[in-house]
Coordinates of C-alpha atoms in Angstrom, one line a residue:
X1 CA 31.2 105.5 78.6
X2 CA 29.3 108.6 79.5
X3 CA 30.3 110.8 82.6
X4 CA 27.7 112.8 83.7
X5 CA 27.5 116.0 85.8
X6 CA 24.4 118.5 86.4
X7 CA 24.5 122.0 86.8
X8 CA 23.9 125.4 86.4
X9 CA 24.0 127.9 83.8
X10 CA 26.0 131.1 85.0
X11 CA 27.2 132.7 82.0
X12 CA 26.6 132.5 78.3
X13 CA 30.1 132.9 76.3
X14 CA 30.2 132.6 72.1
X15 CA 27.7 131.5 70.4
X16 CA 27.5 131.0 66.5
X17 CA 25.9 129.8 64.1
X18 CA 24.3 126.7 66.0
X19 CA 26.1 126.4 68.6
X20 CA 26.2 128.4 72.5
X21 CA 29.0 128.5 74.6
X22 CA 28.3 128.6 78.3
X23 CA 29.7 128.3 81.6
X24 CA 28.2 126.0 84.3
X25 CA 28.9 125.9 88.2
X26 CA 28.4 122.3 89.4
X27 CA 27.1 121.5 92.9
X28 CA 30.7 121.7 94.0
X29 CA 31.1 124.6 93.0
X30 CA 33.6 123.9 90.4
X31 CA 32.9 125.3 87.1
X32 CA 32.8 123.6 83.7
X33 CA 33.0 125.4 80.0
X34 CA 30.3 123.4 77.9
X35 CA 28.1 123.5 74.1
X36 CA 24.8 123.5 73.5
X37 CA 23.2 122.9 70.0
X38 CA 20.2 125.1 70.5
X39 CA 18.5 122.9 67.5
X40 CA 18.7 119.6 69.7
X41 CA 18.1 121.0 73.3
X42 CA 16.4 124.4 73.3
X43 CA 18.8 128.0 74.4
X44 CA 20.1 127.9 78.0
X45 CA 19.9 130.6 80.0
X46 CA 21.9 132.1 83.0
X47 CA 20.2 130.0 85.7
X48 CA 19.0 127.4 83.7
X49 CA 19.7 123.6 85.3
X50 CA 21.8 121.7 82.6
X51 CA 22.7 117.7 82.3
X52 CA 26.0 117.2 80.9
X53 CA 28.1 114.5 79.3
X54 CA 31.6 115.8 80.7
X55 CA 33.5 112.8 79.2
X56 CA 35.6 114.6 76.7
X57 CA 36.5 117.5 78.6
X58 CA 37.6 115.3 81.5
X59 CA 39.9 113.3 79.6
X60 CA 41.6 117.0 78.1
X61 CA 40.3 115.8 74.3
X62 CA 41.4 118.9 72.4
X63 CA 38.9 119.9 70.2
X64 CA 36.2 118.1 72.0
X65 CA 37.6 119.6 75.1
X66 CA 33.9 120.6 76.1
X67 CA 31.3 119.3 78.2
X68 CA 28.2 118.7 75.8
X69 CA 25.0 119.8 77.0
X70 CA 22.4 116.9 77.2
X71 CA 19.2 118.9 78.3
X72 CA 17.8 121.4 79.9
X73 CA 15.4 118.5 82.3
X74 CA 13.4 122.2 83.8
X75 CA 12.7 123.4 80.3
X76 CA 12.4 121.1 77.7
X77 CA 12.2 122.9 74.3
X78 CA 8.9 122.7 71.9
X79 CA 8.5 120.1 69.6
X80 CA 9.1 121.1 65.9
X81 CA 6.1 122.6 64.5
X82 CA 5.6 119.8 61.9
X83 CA 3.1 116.6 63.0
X84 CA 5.2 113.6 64.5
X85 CA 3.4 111.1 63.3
X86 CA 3.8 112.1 59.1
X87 CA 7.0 111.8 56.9
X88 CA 6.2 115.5 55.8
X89 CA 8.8 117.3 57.0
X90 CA 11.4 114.2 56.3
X91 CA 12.2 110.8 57.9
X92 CA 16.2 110.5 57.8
X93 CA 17.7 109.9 61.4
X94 CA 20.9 110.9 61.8
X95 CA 23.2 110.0 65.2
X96 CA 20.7 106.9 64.9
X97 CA 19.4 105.0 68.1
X98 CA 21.4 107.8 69.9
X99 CA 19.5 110.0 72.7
X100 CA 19.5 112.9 70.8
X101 CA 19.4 111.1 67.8
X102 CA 17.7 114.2 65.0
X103 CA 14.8 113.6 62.4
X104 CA 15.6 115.5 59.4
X105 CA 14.7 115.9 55.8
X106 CA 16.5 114.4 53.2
X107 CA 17.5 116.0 50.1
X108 CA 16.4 112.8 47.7
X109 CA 13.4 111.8 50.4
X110 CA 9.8 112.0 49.1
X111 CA 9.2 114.6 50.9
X112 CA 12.0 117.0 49.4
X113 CA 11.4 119.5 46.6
X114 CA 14.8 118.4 45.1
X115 CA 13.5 114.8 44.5
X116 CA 12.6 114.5 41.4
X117 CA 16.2 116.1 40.5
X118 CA 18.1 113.8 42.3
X119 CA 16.0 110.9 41.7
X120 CA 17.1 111.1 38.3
X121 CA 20.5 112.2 38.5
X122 CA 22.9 109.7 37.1
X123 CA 26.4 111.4 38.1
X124 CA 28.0 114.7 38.4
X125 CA 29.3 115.0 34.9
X126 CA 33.5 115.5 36.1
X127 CA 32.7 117.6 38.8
X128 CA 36.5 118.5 40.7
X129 CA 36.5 117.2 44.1
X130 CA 38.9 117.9 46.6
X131 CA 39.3 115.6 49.3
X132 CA 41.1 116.1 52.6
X133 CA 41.1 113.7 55.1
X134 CA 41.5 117.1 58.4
X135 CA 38.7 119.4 58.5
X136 CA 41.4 122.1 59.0
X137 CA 42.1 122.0 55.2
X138 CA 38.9 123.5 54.7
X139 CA 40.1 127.0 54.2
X140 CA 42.8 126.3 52.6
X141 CA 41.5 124.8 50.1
X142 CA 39.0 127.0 49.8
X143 CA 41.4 130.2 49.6
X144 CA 43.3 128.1 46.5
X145 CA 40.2 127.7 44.7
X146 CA 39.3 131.7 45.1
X147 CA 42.8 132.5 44.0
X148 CA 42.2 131.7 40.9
X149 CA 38.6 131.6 40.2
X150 CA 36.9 133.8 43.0
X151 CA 33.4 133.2 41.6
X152 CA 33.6 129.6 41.2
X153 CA 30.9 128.0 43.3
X154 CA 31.9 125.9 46.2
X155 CA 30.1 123.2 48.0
X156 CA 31.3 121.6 51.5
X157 CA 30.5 118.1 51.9
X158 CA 31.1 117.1 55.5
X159 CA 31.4 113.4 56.2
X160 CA 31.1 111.7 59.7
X161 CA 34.4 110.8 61.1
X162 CA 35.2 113.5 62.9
X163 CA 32.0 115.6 64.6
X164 CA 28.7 114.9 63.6
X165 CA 27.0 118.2 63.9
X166 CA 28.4 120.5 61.6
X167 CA 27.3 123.8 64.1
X168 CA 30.5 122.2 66.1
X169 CA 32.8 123.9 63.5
X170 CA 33.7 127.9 64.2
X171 CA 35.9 127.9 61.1
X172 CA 32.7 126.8 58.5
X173 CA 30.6 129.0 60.2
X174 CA 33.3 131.5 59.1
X175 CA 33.2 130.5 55.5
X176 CA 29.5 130.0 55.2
X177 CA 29.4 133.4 53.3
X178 CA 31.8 132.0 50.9
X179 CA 30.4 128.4 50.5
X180 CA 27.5 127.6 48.0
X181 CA 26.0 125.4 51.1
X182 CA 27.0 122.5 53.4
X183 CA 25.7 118.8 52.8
X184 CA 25.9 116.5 55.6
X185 CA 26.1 113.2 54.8
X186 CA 26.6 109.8 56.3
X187 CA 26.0 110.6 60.6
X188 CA 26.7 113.9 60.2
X189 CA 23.7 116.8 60.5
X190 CA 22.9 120.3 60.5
X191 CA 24.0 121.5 57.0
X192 CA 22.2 123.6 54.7
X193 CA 21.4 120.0 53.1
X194 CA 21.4 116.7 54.2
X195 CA 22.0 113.4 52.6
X196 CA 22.0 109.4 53.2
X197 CA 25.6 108.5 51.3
X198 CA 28.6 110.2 50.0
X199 CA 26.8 109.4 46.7
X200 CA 23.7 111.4 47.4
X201 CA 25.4 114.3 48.8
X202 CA 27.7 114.5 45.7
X203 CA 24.9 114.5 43.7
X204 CA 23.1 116.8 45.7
X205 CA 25.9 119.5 45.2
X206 CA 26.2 119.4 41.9
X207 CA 22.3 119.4 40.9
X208 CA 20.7 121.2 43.8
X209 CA 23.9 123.3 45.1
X210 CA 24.8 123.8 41.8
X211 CA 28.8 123.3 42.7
X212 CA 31.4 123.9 40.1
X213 CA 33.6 122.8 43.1
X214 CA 33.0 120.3 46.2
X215 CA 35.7 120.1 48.9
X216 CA 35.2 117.0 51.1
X217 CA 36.5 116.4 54.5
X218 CA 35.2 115.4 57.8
X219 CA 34.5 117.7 60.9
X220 CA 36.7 118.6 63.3
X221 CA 37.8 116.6 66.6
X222 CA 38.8 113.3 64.0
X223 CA 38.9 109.4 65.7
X224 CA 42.6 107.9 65.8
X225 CA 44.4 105.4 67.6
X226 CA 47.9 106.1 66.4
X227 CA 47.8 102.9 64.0
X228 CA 47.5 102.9 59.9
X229 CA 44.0 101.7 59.6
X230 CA 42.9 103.4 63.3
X231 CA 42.1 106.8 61.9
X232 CA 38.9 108.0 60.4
X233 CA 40.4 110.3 57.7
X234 CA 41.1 106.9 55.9
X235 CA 38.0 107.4 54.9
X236 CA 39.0 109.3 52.0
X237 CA 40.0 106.9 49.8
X238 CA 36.6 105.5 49.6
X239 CA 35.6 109.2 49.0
X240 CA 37.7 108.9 45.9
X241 CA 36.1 105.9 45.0
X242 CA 32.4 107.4 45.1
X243 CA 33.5 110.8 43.4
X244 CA 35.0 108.0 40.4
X245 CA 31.9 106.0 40.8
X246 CA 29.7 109.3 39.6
X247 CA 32.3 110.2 37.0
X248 CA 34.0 113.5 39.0
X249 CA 36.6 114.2 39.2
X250 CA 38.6 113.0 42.4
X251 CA 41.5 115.5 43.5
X252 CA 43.7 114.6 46.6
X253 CA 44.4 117.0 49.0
X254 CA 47.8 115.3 50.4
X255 CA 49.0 115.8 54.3
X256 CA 52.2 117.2 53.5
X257 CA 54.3 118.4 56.8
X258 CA 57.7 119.0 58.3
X259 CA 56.7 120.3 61.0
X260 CA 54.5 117.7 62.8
X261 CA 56.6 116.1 65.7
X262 CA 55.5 113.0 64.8
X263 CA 57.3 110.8 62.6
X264 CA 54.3 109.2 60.5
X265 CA 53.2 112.9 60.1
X266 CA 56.3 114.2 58.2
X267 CA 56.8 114.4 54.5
X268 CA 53.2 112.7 53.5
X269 CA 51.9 112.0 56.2
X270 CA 51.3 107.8 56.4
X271 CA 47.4 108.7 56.3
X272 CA 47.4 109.7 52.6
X273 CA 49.9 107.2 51.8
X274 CA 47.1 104.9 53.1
X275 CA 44.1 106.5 51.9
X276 CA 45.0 107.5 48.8
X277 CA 47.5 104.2 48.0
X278 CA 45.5 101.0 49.6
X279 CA 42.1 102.8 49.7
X280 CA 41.4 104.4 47.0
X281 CA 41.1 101.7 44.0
X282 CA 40.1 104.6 40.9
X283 CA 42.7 107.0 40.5
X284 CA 43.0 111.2 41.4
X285 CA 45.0 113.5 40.9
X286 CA 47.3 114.0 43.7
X287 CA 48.7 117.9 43.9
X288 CA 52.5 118.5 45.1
X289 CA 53.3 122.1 45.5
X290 CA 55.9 123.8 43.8
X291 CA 58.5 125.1 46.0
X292 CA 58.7 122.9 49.0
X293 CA 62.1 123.2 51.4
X294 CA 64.7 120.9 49.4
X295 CA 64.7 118.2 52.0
X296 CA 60.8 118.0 52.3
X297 CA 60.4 118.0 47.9
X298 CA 62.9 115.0 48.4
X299 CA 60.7 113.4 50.8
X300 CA 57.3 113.7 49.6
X301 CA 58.8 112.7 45.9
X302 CA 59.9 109.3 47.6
X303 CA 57.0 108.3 49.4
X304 CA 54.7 109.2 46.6
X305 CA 56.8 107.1 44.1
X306 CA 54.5 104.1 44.5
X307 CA 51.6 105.5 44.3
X308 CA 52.2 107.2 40.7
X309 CA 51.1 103.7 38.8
X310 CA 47.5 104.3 40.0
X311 CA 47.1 108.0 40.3
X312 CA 48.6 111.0 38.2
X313 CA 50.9 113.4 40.7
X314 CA 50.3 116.9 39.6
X315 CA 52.5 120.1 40.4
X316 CA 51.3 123.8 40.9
X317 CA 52.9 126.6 40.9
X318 CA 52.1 128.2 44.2
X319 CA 53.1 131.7 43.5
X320 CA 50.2 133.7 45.3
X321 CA 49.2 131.6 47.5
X322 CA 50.5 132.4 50.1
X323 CA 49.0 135.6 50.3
X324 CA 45.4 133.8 49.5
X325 CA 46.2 132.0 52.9
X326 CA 46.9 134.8 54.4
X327 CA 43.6 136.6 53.6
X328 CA 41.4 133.9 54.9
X329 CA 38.6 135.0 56.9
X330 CA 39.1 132.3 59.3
X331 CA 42.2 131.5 61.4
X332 CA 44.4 128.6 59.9
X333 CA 45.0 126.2 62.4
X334 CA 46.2 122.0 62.4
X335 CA 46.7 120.8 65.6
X336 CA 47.9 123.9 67.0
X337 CA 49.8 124.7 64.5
X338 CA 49.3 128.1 62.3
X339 CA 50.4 128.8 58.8
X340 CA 54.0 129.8 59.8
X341 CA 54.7 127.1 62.1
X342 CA 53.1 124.7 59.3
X343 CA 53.3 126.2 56.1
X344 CA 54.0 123.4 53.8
X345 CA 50.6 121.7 55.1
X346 CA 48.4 124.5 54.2
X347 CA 50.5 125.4 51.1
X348 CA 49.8 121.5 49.9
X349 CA 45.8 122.5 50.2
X350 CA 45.8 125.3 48.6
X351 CA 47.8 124.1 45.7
X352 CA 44.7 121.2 45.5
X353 CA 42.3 123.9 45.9
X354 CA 43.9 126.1 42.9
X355 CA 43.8 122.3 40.7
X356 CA 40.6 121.9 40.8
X357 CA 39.9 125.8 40.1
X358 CA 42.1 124.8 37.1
X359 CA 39.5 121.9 36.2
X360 CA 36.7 124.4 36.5
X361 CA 37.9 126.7 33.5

């Protein structure tokens, strides 16, 4: 449960786009490195008295290895300039019958200018979407698609399993120059859009982003237990399923390693094997890359073999893309690892992202 610790603000660190970094002494005197979402809980400043939930960063969670700010109790922030007690400014809850649970509009809600666009949107007429079940194949994806079709427009759906606000992530606030917008969907907040379902925020990139491209993944800090089913990138097969469902065009972005220390990581990692073969009941197009160590090809060919009667495996050429990763704006990072020390796994999101470019033209 929640382990909670009060302090003070003694420095401000980072801060980007939604998000402040900020050291706080405790009454012990130790000191604590913890987040604020200005959005939710007003800007601390040097001095200001802060309630934390220290839960993650006690237990050394990687990358929720922070103590979360819960308020600021001295200075509460104003309330949104909107009236409370209206729909006017949207009703969807997000982080529902939480404590700091946000009221937000909804792209489809009354309330929205996009509604009568969405309302009657039917599907996304074969829109190409990429789905990754780490939100560290963001930018590699994204650098495949600009490889080959820098002007192509490209919409981030982020889905709830891993962190709900998307002002958590450094690396999309490093791409946001090169994104068309950010939906939120599901639990998830704090994108440039926000929608209900999967569904709705498909449809919300194609007709209101106006997306020739959607990559979707969940934030970063993901939920596993170490089992098949434990693991909230799973959730990417049902992704497929919606992206079918609205007649796009699902493309699999596939964990491809041999690097990972763990067993059930290397080759294709079990994860896609179960996403994409026991969850995903409408095919996609799963991308190999070309050019994979000998051992590795040999690897990911057999584990994929029983997963070809339901879904086409594609191969792309990866020539350039390696130098697309390395011009990313952003640092390349899965679990630790970098682009050397894991090439193959951001080689394999690329080569998705520069499939689906192909689908564009």
């Amino acid at each position: 449960m929640v382990r909670w610790r009060a302090g003070t603000v003694a420095a401000l660190r980072r801060e980007w786009t939604g998000a402040m970094e900020l050291d706080v002494t405790l009454a012990d005197g130790t000191s604590m490195r913890a987040l604020a979402y200005p959005e939710l809980v007003g800007r601390p400043e040097p001095g200001d008295r802060v309630l934390l939930n220290a839960g993650a960063l006690l237990m050394g969670l990687g990358t929720g290895g922070y103590a979360l700010v819960v308020a600021l109790p001295d200075r509460l922030p104003p309330d949104p300039a909107q009236a409370g007690d209206s729909r006017d400014a949207g009703h969807l809850v997000k982080a529902r019958y939480t404590p700091l649970q946000p009221i937000l509009l909804g792209v489809d809600e009354e309330a929205s200018p996009h509604r009568d666009v969405l309302a009657a949107a039917e599907d996304v007429a074969g829109l190409p979407v990429v789905t990754a079940d780490l939100h560290s194949a963001l930018p590699a994806i994204l650098a495949g698609i600009h490889a080959d079709a820098p002007d192509a427009r490209v919409a981030y759906l982020l889905t709830d399993g891993g962190a709900l606000p998307a002002w958590f992530s450094r690396t999309l606030d490093g791409l946001r120059e090169l994104l068309a917008g950010t939906v939120s969907v599901g639990q998830a907040f704090g994108g440039d859009l926000e929608a209900t379902t999967v569904h709705s925020g498909l449809l919300a990139a194609r007709h209101v982003l106006a997306a020739d491209v959607v990559i979707l993944a969940q934030g970063p800090g993901n939920l596993g237990t170490g089992t098949r089913w434990g693991y909230s990138g799973v959730a990417v097969g049902e992704a497929v399923n919606a992206v079918a469902a609205l007649g796009g065009h699902p493309v699999g972005s596939l964990r491809i390693s041999d690097a990972d220390p763990r067993p059930r990581h290397r080759g294709v990692s079990h994860h896609s094997l179960t996403a994409y073969g026991r969850v995903a009941l409408a095919p996609a197009d799963l991308v190999v890359p070309d050019g994979l160590p000998t051992a590795l090809a040999r690897d990911v060919d057999a584990a994929l073999a029983p997963l070809a009667g339901r879904h086409r495996v594609v191969r792309v050429p990866t020539d350039g893309l390696d130098a697309a990763l390395r011009a990313s704006t952003v640092p390349l990072s899965t679990m630790g690892r970098g682009l050397d020390a894991d090439h193959a796994y951001f080689l394999a999101a690329a080569a998705a992202g520069r499939h689906a470019a192909a689908l564009v033209r």
